[in-house]
Short mmCIF file of N, CA and C in Angstrom, two decimals:
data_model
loop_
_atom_site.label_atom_id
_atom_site.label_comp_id
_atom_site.label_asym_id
_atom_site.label_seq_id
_atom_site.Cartn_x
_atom_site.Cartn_y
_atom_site.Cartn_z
N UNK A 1 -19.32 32.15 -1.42
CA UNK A 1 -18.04 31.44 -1.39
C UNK A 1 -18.15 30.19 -0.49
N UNK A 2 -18.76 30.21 0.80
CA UNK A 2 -18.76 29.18 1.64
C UNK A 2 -19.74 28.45 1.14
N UNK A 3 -20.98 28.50 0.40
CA UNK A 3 -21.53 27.63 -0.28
C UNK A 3 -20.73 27.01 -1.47
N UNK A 4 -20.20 27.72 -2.10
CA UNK A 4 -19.40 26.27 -2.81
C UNK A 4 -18.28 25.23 -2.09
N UNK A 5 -18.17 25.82 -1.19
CA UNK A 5 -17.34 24.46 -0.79
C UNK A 5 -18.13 23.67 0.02
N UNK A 6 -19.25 24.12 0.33
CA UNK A 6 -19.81 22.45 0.78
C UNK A 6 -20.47 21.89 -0.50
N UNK A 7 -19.83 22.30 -1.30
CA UNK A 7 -21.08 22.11 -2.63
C UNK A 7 -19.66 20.67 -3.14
N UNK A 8 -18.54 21.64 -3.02
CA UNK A 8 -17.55 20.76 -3.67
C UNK A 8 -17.24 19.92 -2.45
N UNK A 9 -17.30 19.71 -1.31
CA UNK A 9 -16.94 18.98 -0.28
C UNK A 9 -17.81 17.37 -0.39
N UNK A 10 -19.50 17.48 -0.81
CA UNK A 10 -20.49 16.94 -0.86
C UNK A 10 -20.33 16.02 -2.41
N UNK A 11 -19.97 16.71 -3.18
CA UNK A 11 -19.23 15.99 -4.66
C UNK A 11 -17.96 14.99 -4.41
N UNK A 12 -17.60 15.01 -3.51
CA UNK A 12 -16.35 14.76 -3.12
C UNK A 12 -16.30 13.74 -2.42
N UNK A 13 -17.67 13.41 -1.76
CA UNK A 13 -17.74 12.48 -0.51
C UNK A 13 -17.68 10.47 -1.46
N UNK A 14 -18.28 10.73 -2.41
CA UNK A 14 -18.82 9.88 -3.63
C UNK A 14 -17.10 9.10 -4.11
N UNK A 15 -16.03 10.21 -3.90
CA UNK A 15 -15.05 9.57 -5.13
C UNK A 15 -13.81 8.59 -3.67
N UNK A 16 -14.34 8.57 -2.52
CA UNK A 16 -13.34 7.44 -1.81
C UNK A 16 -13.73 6.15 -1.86
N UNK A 17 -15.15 5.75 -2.27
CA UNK A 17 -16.40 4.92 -1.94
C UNK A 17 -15.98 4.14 -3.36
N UNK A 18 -15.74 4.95 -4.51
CA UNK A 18 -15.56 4.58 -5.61
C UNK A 18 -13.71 4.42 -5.67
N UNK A 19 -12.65 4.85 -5.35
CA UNK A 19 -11.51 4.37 -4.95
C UNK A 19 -11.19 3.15 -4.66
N UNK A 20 -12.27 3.26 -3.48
CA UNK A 20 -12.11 2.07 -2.47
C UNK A 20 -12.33 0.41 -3.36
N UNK A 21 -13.71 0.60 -3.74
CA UNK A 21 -14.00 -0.09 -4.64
C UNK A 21 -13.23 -0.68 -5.74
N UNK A 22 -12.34 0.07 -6.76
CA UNK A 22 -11.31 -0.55 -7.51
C UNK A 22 -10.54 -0.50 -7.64
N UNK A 23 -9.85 -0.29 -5.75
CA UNK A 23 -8.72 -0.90 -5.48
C UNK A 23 -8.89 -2.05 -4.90
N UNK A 24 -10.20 -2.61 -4.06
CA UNK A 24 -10.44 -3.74 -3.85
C UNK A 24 -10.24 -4.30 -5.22
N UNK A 25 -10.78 -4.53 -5.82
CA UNK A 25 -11.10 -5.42 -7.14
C UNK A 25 -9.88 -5.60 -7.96
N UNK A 26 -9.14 -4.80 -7.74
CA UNK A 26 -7.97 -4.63 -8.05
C UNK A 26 -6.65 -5.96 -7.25
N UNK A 27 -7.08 -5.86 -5.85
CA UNK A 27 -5.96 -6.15 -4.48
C UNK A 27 -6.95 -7.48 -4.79
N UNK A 28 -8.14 -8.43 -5.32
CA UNK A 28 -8.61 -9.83 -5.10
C UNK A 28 -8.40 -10.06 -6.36
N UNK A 29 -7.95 -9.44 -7.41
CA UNK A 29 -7.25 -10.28 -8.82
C UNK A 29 -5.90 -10.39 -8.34
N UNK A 30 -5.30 -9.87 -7.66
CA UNK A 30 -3.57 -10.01 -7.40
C UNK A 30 -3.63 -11.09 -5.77
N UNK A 31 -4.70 -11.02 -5.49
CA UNK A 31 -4.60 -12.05 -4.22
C UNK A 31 -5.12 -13.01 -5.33
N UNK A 32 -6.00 -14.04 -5.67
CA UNK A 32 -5.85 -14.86 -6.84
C UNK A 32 -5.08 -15.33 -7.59
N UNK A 33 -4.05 -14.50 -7.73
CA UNK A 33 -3.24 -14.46 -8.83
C UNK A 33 -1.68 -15.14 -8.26
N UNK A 34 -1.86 -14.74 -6.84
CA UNK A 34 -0.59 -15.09 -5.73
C UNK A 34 -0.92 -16.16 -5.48
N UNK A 35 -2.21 -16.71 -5.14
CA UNK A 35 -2.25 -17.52 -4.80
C UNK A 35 -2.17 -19.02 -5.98
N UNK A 36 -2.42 -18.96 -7.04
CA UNK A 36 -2.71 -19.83 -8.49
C UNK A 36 -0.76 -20.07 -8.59
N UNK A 37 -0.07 -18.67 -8.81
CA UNK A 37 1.13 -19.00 -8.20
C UNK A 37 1.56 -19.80 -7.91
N UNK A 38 1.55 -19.89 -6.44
CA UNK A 38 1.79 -20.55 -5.19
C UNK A 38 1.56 -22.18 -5.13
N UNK A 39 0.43 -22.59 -6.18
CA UNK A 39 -0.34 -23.84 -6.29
C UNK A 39 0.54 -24.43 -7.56
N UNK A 40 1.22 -23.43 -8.31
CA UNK A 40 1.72 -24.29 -9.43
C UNK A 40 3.45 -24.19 -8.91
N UNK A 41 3.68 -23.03 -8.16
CA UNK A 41 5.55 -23.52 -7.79
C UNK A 41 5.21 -24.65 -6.79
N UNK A 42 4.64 -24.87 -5.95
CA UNK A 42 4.40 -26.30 -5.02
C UNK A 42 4.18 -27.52 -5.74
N UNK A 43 3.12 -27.41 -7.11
CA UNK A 43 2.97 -28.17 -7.95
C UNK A 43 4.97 -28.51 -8.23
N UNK A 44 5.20 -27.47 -8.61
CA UNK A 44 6.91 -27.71 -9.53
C UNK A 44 8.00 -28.25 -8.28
N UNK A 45 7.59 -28.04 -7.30
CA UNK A 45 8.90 -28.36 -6.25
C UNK A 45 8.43 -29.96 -5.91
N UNK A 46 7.27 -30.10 -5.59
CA UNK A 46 7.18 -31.58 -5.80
C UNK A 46 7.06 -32.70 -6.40
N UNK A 47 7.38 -31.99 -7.70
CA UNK A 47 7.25 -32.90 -8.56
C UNK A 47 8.71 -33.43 -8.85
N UNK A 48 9.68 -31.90 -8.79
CA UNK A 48 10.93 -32.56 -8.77
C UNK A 48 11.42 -32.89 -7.80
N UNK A 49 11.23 -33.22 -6.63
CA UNK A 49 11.62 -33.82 -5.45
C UNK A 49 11.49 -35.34 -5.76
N UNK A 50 9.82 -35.58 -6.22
CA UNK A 50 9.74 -36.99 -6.82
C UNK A 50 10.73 -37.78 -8.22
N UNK A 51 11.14 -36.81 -8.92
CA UNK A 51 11.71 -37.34 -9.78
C UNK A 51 13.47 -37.48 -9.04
N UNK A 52 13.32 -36.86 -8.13
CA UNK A 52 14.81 -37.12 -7.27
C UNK A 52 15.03 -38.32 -5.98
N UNK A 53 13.83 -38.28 -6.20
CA UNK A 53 13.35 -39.51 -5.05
C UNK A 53 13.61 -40.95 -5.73
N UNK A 54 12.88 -41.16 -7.29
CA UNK A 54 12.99 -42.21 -8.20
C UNK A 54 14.67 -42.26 -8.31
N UNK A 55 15.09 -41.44 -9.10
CA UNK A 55 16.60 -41.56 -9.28
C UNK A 55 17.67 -42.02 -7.89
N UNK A 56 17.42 -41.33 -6.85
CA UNK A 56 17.83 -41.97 -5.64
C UNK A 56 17.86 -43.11 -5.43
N UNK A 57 16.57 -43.46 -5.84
CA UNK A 57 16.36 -45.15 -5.63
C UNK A 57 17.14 -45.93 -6.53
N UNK A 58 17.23 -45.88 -7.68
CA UNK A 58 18.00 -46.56 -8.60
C UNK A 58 19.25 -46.22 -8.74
N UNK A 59 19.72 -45.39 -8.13
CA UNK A 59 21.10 -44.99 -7.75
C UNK A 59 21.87 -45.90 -6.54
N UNK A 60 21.08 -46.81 -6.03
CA UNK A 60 22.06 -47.17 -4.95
C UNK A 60 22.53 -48.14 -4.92
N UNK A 61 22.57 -49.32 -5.97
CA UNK A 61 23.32 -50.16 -6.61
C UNK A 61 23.12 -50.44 -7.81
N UNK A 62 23.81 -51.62 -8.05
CA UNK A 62 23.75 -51.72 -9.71
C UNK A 62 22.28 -52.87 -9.82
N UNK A 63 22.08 -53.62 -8.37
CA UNK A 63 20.62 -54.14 -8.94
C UNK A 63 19.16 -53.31 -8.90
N UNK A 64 19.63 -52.04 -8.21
CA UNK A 64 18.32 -51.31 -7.71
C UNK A 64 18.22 -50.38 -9.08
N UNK A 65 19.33 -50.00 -10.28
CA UNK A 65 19.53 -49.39 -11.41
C UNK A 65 18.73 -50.05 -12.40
N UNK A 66 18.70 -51.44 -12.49
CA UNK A 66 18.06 -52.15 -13.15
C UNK A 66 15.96 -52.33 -13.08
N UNK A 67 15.93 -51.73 -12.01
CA UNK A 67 14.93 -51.84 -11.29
C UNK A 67 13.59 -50.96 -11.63
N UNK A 68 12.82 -50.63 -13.17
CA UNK A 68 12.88 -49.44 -13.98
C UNK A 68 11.06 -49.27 -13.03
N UNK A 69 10.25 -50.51 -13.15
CA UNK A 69 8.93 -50.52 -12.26
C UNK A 69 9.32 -50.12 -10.81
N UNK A 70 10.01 -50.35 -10.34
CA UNK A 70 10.35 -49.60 -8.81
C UNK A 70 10.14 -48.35 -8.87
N UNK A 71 11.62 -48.05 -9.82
CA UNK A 71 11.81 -46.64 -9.93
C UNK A 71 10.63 -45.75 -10.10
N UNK A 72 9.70 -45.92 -10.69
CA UNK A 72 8.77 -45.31 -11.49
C UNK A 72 7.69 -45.08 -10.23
N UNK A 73 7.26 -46.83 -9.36
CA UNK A 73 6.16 -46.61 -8.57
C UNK A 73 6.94 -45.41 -7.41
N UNK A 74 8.10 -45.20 -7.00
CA UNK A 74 8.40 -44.56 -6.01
C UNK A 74 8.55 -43.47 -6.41
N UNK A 75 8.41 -43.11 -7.63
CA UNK A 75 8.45 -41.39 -8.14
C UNK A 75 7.14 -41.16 -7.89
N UNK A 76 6.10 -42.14 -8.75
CA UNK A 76 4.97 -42.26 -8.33
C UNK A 76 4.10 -41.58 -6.82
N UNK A 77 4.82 -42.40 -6.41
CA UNK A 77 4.22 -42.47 -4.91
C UNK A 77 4.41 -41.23 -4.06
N UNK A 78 5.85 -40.09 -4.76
CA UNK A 78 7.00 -39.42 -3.69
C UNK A 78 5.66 -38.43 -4.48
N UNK A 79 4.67 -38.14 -5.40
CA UNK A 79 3.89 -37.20 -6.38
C UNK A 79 2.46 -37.44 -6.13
N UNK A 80 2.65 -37.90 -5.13
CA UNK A 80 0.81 -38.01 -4.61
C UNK A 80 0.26 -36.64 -4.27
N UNK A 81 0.91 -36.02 -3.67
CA UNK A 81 0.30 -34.35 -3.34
C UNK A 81 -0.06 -33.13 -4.31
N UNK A 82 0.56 -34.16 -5.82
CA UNK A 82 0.41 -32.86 -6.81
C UNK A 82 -1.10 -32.40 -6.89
N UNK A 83 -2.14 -31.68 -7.25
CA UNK A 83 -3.16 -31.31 -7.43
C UNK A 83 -4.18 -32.32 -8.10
N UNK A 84 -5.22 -32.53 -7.54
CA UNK A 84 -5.84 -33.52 -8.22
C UNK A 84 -5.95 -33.68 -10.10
N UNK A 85 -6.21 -31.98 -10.70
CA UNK A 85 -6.92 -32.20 -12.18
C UNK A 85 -5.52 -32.65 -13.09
N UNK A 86 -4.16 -33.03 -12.37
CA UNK A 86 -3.17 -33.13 -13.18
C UNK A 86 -3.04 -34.55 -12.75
N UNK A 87 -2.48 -35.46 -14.46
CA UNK A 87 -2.39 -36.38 -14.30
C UNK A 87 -0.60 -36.54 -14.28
N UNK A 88 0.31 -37.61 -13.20
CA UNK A 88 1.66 -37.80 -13.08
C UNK A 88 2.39 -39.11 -13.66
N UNK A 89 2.83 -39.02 -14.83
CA UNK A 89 3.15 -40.26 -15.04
C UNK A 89 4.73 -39.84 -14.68
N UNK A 90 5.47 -41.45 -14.91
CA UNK A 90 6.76 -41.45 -14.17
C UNK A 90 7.46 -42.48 -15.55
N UNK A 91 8.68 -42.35 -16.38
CA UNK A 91 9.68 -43.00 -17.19
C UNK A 91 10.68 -43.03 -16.45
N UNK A 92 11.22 -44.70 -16.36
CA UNK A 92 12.63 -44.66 -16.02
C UNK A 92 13.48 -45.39 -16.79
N UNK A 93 14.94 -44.79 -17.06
CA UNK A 93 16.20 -45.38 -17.61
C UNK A 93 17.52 -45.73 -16.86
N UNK A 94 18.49 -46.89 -17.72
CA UNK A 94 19.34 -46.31 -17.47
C UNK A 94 20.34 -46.04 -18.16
N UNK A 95 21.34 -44.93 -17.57
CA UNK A 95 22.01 -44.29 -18.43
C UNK A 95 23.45 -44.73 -17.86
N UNK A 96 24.70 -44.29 -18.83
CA UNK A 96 25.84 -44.51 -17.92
C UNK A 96 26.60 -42.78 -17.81
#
């Protein structure tokens, strides 16, 4: 009797090693995954900050409305931090 349980104790030692293992592999696809996240809502919050930045600008009179290359370089400019492999272009109107 006491030989099988070191028999099953010794079988046993093998399955935390292997646990361990793919729950790591498991916990660095979801750390990856948080992080890719994280890179595209930052991507999205600054991009519309810039497009609120342009409109600001052409919002503050009726000659700065007219002003469509302004508008555009300062959306431009407010979108410098987005990620390098994306390219940012900027359209401006106006509307009433």
């Amino acid at each position: 009797m006491r030989k099988n349980r070191l028999q099953n104790r010794n079988k046993r030692k093998g399955i935390s090693s292997v646990e361990l293992a793919v729950s790591a592999i498991l916990l660095g696809m979801m750390m990856f995954g948080a992080s890719d996240f994280a890179r595209i809502f930052y991507d999205a919050v600054t991009l519309s900050n810039a497009a609120g930045t342009g409109a600001f600008y052409g919002s503050q009179s009726n000659v700065t409305s007219g002003q469509f290359t302004v508008m555009q370089q300062v959306a431009l400019n407010d979108s410098q931090n987005v990620s390098a492999n994306n390219v940012v272009t900027a359209t401006a109107g106006r509307y009433c």
